[in-house]
Short mmCIF file of C-alpha atoms and ligand atoms in Angstrom, two decimals:
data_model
loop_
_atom_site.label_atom_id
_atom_site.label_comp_id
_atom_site.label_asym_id
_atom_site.label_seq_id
_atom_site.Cartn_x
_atom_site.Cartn_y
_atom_site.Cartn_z
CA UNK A 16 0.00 0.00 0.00
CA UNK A 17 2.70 2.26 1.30
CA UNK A 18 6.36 2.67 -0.42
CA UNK A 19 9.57 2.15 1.96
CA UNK A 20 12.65 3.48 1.65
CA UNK A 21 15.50 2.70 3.48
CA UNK A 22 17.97 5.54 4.48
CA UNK A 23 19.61 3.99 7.44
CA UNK A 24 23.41 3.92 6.70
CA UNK A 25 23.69 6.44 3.97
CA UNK A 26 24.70 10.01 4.20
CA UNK A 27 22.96 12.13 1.51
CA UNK A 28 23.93 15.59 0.83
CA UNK A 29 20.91 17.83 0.71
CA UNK A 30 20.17 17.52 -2.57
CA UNK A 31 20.91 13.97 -3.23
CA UNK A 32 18.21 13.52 -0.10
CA UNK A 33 15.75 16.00 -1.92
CA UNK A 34 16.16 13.54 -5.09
CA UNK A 35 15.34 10.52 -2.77
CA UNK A 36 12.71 11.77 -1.28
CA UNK A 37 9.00 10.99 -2.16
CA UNK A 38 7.37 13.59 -4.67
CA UNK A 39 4.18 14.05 -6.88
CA UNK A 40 4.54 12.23 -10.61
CA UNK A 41 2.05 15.21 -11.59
CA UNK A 42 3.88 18.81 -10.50
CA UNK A 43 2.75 22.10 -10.92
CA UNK A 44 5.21 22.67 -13.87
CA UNK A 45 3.29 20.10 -15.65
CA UNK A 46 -0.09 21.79 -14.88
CA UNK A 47 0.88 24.58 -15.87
CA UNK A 48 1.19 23.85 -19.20
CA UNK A 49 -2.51 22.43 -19.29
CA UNK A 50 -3.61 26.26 -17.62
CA UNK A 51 -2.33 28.30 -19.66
CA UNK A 52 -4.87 28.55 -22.60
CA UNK A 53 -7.34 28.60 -19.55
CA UNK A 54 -5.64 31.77 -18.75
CA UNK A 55 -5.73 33.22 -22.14
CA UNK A 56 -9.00 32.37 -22.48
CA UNK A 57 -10.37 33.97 -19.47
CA UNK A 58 -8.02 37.05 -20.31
CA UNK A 59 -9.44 37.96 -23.81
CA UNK A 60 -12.96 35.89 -23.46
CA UNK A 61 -13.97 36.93 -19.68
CA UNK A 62 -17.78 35.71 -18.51
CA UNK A 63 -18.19 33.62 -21.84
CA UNK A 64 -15.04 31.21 -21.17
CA UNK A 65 -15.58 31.35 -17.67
CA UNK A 66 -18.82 29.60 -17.97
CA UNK A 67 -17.40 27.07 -21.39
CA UNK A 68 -14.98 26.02 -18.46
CA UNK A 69 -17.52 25.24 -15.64
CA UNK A 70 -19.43 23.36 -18.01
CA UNK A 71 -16.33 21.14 -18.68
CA UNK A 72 -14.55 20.49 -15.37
CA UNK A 73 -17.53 21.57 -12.84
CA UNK A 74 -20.19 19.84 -15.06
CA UNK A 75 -22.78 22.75 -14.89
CA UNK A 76 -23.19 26.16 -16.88
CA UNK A 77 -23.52 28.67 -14.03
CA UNK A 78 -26.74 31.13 -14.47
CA UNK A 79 -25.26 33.36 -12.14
CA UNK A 80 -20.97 34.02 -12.12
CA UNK A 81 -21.37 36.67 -9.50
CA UNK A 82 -23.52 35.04 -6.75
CA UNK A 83 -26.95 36.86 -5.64
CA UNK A 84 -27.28 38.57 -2.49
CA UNK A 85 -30.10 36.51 -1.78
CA UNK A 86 -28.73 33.36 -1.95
CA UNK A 87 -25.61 34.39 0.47
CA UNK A 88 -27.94 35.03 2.70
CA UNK A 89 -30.21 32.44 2.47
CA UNK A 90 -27.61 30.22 2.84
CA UNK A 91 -26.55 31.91 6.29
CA UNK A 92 -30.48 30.75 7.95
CA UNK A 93 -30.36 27.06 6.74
CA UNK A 94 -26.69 26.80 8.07
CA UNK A 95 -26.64 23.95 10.13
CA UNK A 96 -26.29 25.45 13.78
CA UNK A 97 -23.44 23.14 14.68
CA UNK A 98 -21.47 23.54 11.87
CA UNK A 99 -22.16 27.66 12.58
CA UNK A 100 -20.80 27.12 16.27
CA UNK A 101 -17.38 25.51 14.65
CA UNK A 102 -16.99 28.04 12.10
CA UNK A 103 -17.75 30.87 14.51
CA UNK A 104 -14.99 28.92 16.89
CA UNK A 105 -12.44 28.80 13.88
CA UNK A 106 -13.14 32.53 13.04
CA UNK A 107 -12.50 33.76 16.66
CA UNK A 108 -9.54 31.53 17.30
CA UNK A 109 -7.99 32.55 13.49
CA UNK A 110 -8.71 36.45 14.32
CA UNK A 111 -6.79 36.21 17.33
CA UNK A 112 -3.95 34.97 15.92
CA UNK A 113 -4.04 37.11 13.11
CA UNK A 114 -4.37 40.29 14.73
CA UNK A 115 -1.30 39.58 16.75
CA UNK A 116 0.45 38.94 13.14
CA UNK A 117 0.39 42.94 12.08
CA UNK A 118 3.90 43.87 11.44
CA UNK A 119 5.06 47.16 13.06
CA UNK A 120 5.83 50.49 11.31
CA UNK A 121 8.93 51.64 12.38
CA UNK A 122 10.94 54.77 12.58
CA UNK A 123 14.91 55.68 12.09
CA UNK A 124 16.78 58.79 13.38
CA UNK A 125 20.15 58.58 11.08
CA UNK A 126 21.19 61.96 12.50
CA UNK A 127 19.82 65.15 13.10
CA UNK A 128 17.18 66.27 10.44
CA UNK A 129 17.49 62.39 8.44
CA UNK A 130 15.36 60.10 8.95
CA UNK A 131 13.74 56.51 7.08
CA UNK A 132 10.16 55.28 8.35
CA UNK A 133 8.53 52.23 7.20
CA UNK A 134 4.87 52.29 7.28
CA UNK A 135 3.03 48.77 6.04
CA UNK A 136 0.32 49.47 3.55
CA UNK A 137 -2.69 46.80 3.09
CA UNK A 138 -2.87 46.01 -0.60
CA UNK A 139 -6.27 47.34 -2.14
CA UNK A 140 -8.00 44.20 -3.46
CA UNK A 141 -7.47 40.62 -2.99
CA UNK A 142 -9.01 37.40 -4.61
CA UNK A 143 -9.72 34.56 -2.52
CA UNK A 144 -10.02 31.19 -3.29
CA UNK A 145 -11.78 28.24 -1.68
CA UNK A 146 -11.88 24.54 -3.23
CA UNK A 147 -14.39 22.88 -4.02
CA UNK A 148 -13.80 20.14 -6.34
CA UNK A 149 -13.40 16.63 -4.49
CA UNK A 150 -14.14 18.48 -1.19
CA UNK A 151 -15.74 22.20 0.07
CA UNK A 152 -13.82 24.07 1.91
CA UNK A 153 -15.61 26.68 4.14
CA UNK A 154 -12.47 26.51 5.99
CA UNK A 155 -10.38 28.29 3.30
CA UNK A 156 -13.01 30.84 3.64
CA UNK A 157 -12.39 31.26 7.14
CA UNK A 158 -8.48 31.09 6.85
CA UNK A 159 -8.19 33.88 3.80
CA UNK A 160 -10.93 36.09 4.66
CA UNK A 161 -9.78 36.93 7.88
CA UNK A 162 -6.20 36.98 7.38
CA UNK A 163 -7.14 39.55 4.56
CA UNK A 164 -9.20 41.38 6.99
CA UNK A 165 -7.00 41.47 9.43
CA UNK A 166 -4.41 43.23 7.17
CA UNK A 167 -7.11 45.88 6.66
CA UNK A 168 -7.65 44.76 3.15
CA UNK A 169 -11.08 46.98 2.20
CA UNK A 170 -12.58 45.20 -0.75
CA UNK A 171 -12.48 41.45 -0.76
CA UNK A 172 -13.92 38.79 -3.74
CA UNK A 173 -14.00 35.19 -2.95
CA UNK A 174 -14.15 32.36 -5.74
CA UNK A 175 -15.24 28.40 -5.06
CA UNK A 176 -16.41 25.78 -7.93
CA UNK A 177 -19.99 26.19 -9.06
CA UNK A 178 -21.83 22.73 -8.01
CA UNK A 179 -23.74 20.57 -10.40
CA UNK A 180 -26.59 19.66 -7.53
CA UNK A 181 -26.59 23.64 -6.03
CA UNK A 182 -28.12 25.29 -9.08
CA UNK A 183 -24.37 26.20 -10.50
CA UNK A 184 -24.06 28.38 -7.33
CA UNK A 185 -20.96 27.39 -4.80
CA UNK A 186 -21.71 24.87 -2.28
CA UNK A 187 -24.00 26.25 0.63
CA UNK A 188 -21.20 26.19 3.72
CA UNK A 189 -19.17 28.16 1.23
CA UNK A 190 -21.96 30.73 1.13
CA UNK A 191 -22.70 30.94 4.72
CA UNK A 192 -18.95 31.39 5.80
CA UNK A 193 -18.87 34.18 3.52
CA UNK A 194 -21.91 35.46 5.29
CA UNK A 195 -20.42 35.47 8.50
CA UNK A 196 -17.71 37.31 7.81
CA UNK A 197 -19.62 39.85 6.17
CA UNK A 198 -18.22 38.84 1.99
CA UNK A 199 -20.47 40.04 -0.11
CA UNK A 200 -18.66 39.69 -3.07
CA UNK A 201 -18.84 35.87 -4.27
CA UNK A 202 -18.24 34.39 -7.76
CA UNK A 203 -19.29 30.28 -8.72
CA UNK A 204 -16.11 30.26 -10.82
CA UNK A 205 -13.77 27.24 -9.86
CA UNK A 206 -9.98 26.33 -10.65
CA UNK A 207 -7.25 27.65 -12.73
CA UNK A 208 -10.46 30.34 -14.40
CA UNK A 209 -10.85 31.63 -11.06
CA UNK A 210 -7.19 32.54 -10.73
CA UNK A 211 -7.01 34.21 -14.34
CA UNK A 212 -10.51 36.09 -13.50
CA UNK A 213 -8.69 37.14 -10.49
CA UNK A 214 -5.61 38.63 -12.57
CA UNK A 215 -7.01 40.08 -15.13
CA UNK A 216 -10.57 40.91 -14.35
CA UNK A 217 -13.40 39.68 -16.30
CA UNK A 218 -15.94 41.17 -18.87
CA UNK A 219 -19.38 39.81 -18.36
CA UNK A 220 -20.98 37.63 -21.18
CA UNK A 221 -24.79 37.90 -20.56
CA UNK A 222 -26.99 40.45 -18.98
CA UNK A 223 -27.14 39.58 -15.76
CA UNK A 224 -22.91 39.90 -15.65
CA UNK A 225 -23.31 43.22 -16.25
CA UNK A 226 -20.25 44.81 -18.94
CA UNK A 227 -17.77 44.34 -15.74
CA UNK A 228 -18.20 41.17 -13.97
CA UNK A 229 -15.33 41.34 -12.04
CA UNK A 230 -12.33 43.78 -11.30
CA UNK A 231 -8.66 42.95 -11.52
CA UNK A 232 -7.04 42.37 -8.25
CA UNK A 233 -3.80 43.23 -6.62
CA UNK A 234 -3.09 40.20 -4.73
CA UNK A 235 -5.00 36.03 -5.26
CA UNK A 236 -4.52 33.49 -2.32
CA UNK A 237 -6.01 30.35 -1.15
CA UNK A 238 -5.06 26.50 -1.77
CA UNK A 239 -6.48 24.68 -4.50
CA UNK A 240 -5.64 21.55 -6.51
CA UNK A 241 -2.45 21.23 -8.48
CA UNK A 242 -4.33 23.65 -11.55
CA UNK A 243 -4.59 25.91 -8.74
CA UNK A 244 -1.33 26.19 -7.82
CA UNK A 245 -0.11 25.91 -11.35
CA UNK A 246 -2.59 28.78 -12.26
CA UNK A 247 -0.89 31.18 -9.79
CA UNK A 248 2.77 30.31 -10.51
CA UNK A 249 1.70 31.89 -13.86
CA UNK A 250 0.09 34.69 -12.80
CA UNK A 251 2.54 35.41 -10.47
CA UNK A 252 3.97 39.19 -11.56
CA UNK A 253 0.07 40.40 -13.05
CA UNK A 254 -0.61 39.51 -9.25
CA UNK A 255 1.02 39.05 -5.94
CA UNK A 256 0.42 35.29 -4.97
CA UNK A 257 0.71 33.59 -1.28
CA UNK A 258 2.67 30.60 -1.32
CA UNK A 259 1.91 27.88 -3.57
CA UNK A 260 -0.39 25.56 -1.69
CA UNK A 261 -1.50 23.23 -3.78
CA UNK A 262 -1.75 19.39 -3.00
CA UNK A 263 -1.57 18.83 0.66
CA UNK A 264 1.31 16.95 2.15
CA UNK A 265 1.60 15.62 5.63
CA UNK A 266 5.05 14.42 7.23
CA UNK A 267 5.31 12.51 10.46
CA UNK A 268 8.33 12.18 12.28
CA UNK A 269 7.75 9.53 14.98
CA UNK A 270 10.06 7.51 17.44
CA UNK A 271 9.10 4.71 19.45
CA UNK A 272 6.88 5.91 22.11
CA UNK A 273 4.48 7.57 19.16
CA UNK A 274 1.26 5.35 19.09
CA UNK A 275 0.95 3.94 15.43
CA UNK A 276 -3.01 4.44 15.62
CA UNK A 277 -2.45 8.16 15.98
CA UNK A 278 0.25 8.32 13.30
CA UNK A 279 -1.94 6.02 10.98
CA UNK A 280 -5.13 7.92 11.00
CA UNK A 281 -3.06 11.36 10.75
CA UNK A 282 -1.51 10.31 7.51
CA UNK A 283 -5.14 8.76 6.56
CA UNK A 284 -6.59 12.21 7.35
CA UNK A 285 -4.59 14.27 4.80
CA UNK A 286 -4.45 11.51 1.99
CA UNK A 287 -8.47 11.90 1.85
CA UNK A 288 -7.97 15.72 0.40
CA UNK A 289 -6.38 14.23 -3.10
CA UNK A 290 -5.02 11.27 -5.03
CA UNK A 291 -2.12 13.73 -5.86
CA UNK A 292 -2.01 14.85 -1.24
CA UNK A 293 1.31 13.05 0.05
CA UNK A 294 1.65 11.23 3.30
CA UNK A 295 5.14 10.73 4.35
CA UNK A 296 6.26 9.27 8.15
CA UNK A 297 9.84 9.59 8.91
CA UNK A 298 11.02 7.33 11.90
CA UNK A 299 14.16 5.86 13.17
CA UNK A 300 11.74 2.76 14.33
CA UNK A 301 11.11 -0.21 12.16
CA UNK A 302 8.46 -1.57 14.67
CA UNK A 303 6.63 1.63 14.92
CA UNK A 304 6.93 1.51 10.72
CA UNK A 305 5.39 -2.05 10.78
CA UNK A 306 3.11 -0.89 13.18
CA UNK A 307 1.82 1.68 11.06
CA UNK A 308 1.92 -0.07 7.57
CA UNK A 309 -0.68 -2.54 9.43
CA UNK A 310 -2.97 0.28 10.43
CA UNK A 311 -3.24 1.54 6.99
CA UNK A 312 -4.18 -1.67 5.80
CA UNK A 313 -7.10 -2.13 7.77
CA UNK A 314 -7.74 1.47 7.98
CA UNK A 315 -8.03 2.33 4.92
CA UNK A 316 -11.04 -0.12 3.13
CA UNK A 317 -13.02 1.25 6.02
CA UNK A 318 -12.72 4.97 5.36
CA UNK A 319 -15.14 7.20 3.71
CA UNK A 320 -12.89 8.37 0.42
CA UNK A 321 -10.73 4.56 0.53
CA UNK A 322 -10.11 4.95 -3.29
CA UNK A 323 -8.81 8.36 -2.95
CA UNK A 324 -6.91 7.71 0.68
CA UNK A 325 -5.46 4.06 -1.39
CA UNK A 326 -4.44 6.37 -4.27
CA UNK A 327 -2.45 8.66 -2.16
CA UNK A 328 -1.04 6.40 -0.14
CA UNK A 329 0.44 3.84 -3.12
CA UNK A 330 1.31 7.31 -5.14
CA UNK A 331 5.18 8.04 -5.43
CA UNK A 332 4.82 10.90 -3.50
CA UNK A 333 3.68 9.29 -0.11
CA UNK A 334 6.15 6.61 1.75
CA UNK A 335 7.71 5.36 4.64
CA UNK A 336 11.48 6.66 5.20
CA UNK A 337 13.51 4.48 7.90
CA UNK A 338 16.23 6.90 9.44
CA UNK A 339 19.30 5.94 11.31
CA UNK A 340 17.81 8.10 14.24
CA UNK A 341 16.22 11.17 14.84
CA UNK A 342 18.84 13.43 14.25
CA UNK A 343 18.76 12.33 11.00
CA UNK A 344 14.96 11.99 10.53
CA UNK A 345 15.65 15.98 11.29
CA UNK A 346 17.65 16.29 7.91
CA UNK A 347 15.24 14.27 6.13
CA UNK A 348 12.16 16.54 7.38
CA UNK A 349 13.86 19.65 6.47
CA UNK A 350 15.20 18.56 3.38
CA UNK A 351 11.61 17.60 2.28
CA UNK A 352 10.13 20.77 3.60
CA UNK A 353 6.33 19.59 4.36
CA UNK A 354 3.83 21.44 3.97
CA UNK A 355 2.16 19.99 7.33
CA UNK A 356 4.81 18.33 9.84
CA UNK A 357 4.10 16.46 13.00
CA UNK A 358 6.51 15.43 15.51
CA UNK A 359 5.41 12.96 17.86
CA UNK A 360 8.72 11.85 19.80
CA UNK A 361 10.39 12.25 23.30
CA UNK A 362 11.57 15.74 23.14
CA UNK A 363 9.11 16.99 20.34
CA UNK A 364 9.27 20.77 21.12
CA UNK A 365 12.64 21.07 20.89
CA UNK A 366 13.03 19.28 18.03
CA UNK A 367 10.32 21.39 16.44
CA UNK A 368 12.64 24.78 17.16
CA UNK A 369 15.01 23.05 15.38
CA UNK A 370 13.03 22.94 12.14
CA UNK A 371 14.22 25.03 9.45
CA UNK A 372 11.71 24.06 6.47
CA UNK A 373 8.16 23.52 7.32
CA UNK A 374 4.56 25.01 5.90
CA UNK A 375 3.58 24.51 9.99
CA UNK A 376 4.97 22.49 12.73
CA UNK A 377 2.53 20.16 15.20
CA UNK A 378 4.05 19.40 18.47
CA UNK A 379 3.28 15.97 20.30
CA UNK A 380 0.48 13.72 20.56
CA UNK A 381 -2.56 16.66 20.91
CA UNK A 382 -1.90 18.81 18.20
CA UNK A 383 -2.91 16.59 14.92
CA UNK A 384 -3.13 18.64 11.37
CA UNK A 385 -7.07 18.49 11.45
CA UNK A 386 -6.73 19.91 14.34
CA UNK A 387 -5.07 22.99 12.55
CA UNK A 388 -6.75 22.93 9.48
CA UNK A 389 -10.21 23.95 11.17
CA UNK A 390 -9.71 25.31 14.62
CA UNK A 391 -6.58 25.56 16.16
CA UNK A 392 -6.30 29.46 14.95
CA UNK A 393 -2.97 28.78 12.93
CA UNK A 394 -3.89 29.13 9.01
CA UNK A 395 -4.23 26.05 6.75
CA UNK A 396 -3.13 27.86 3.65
CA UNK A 397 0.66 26.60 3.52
CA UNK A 398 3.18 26.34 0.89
CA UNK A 399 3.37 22.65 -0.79
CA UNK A 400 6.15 20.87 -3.22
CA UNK A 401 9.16 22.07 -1.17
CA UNK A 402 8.42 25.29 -1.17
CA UNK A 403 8.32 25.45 2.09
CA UNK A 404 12.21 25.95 1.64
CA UNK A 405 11.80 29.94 0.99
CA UNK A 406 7.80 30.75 1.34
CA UNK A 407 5.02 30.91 4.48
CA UNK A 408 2.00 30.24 5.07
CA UNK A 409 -0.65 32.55 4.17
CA UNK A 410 -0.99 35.43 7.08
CA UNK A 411 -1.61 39.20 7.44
CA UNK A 412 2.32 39.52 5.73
CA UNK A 413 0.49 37.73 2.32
CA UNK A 414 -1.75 41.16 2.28
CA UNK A 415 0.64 44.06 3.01
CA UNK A 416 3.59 45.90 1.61
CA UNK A 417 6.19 47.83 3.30
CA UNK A 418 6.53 51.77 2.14
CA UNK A 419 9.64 53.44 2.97
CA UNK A 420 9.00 57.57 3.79
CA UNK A 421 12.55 59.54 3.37
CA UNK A 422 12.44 62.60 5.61
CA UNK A 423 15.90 64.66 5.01
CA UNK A 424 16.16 68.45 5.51
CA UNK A 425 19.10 70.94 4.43
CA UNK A 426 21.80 70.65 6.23
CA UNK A 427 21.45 66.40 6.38
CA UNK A 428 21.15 66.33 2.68
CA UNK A 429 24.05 68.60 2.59
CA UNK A 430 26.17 66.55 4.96
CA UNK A 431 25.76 63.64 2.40
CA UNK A 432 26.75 65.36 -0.49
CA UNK A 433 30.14 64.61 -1.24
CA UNK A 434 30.01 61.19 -0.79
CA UNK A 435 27.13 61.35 -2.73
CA UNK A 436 28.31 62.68 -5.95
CA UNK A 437 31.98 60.32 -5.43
CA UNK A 438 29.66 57.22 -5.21
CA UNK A 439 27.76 58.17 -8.14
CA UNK A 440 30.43 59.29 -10.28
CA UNK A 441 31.83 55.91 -9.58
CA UNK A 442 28.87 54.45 -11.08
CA UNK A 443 29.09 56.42 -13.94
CA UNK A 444 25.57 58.16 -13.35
CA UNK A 445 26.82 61.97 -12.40
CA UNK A 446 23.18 63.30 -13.11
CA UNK A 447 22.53 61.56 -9.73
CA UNK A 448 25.20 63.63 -8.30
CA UNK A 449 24.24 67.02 -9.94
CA UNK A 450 20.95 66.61 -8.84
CA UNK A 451 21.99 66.83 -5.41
CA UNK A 452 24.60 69.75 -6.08
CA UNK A 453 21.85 71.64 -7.31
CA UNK A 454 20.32 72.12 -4.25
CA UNK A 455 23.47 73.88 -3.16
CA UNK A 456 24.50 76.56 -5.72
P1 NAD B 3 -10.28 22.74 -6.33
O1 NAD B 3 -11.34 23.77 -6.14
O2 NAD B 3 -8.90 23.07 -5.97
O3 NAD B 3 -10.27 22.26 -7.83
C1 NAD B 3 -11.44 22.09 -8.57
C2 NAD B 3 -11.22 22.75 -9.90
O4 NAD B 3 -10.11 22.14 -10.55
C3 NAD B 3 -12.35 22.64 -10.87
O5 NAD B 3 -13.26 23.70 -10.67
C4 NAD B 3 -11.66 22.75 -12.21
O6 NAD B 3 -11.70 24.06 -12.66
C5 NAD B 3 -10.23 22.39 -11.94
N1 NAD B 3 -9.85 21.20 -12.71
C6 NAD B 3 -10.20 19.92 -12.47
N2 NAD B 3 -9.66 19.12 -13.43
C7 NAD B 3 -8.98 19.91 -14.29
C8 NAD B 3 -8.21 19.67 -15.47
N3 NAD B 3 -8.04 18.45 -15.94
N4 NAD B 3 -7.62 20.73 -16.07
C9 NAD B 3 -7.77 21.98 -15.58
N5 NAD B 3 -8.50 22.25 -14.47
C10 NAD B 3 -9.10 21.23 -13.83
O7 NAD B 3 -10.80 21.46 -5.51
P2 NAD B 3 -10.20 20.00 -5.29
O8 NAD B 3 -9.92 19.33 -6.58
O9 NAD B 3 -11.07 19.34 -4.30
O10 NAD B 3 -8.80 20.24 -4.63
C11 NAD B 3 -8.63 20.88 -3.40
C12 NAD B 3 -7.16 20.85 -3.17
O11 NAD B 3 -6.80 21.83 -2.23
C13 NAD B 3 -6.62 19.51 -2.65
O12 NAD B 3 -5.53 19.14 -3.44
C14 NAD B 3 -6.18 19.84 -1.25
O13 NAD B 3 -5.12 19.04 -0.82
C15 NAD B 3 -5.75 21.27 -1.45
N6 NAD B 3 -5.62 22.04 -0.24
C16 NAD B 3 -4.40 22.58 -0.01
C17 NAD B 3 -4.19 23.36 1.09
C18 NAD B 3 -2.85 24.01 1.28
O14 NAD B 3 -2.77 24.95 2.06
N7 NAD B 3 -1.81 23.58 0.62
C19 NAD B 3 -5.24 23.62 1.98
C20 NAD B 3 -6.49 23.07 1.71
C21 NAD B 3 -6.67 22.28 0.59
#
């Protein structure tokens, strides 16, 4: 069911252990080249291809792209009041963390009369997405809306799949988180056309579009499938883009004492998202390994989504890796650079400090990743495919930009001058230094 590979004994440099390490068949660079007609098309075609692509991947022609008022709302009152209570839960636990994510502006005194602030900006408009292919995700609501909020973002458009039993409108939950947070502003496009509407902006097709049916963005977040993530790799430049969080990946480094049951149903619990999601445990333990592989085999026929869980789990991009001990399972985890790790061994916090690449880090046996992908008030958006290596998690930083303000009078200007005009001459640009001569003529 589950691959093994054998690492004890061999020292890999980093990149020989990136090479060995289980990945995807199906990456975003080969999505990519499948979304990027989408693109085009939604670029010069707007409302008209949006709707020729629902009808092919989403299997219904949406009446309505931009979703009525009335149906938002409606879908607020039939909200089942125990799903409300969690989301409410998830959006009070999320805000809190959020809010405590604002960077600080900050002010410098080089010398008398010179001084460099740095004030953080909230970008204007964002584009947020929420899956809702093999799954809905009201969560991804929850975790971009109020990041986006939280960075003071004013005006706010969310995007989810259109479904084939709802009428071509997003799935209900989807509506009602919006709802709750007060979005008013949702579109039943789904995928790589929801990016590119995103990017560009979209002209409407049919009356009820309007000539505009949706305005260019500055900034599109939120997970999605691998088009998804392919989709906003080639945006990326029209567009500021979160981290790539596309397929979700789950690695487990366990010792011993971790109780295969746990471990088992943790890697079950991400492999249920996606043929393509990755489950990966690292441990220094072949009986915890055996353990484990026996789980999944009874496990697994039982569970809801077994074809999609057996998928993952036989897919080259989900194994078990056998480490000489943890120390080493360390280089293996941060050489893979999960997009979800767990660490469930003697000593897990201070292993976890000692992480370098990871989407999001859960410490011991009481923090699993469902745990954090609903409710703990961490986000779920994280970067996937390694690229965990050099990108976050979405937060209030995916929102904002820092401006500098320069604030030099006379005589500091002056001060500078000379040095000024020799650096610039030096760089063959003396227009740089005139203009500051200039001043003092
Ligand atoms: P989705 O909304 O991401 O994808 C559905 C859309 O995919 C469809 O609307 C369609 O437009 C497009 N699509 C399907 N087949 C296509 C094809 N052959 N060519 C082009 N486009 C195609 O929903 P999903 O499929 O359920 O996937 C959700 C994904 O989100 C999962 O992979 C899950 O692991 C991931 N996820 C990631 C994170 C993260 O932070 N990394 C968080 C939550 C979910």
């Amino acid at each position: 069911m589950i691959t093994r590979i054998d690492l004890r004994g061999r020292s890999l440099s980093a990149r020989e252990l990136a090479e060995t390490l289980p990945r995807a068949e199906v990456g975003v660079e080969d999505a990519a080249h499948q979304v990027a007609p989408i693109i085009e098309a939604v670029r010069t075609r707007g409302a008209e291809a949006l709707r020729e692509y629902a009808e092919r991947f989403d299997g219904v022609r949406p009446e309505h792209l931009r979703v009525p008022a009335d149906a938002i709302a409606a879908a607020l009152a039939d909200l089942d009041p125990a799903v409300r209570a969690g989301l409410e839960e998830a959006i009070r636990r999320v805000r809190l963390v959020h809010a405590a994510q604002r960077p600080q502006d900050f002010s410098v005194e080089l010398g008398p009369g010179a001084r460099v602030r740095q004030r953080w900006v909230p970008v204007r408009r964002v584009g947020l997405y929420a899956p809702g292919g093999l799954a809905v995700y009201p969560s991804s609501v929850v975790m971009n809306v109020v990041a986006a909020q939280e960075a003071g973002v004013r005006s706010l458009a969310v995007a989810s799949p259109p479904q084939r039993d709802g009428a071509g409108l997003p799935h209900p939950t989807i509506l009602a988180a919006c709802a709750l947070l007060g979005v008013e502003e949702v579109y039943a496009v789904g995928g790589a056309q929801a990016v590119a509407m995103f990017a560009y902006g979209a002209a409407g097709s049919e009356p009820q579009d309007g000539d505009v049916l949706c305005e260019p963005v500055d900034v599109v977040t939120g997970p999605g499938n691998v088009f998804v993530a392919a989709a906003k790799r080639l945006v990326r430049g029209v567009v500021g883009i979160d981290a790539e969080a596309g397929p979700t990946e789950i690695a487990i480094l366990a010792d011993g004492t971790a109780d295969p049951g746990h471990v088992a149903a943790d890697l079950i619990s991400q492999a249920e998202h996606d043929p393509l999601a990755a489950a990966v445990l690292v441990t220094p333990s072949v009986e915890l390994a055996a353990a484990v592989e026996a789980r999944l085999t009874d496990l697994v026929p039982a569970t809801k989504h077994a074809q999609r869980v057996a998928q993952s789990l036989a897919g080259p991009q989900s194994a078990v890796v056998l480490v000489d001990d943890l120390e080493h399972g360390l280089q293996v985890v941060d050489a893979y650079g999960a997009e979800h790790l767990e660490i469930q061994t003697v000593g897990a916090s201070e292993l976890a400090d000692r992480v370098t690449s990871a989407g999001a880090i859960f410490v011991g046996p009481w923090a699993p990743v469902s745990l954090g992908d609903y409710m703990a008030g961490s986000n779920h958006v994280l970067p996937t495919g390694g690229c965990a290596h050099f990108s976050s998690g979405l937060g209030v930083h995916s929102y904002v930009k820092a401006v500098q303000v320069i604030e030099y009078d006379r005589d500091a200007l002056e001060e500078l001058a000379d040095r000024i005009v020799a650096v610039a001459n030096d760089e063959d640009l003396p227009a740089h230094g005139e203009a500051v001569r200039a001043r003092f003529l």
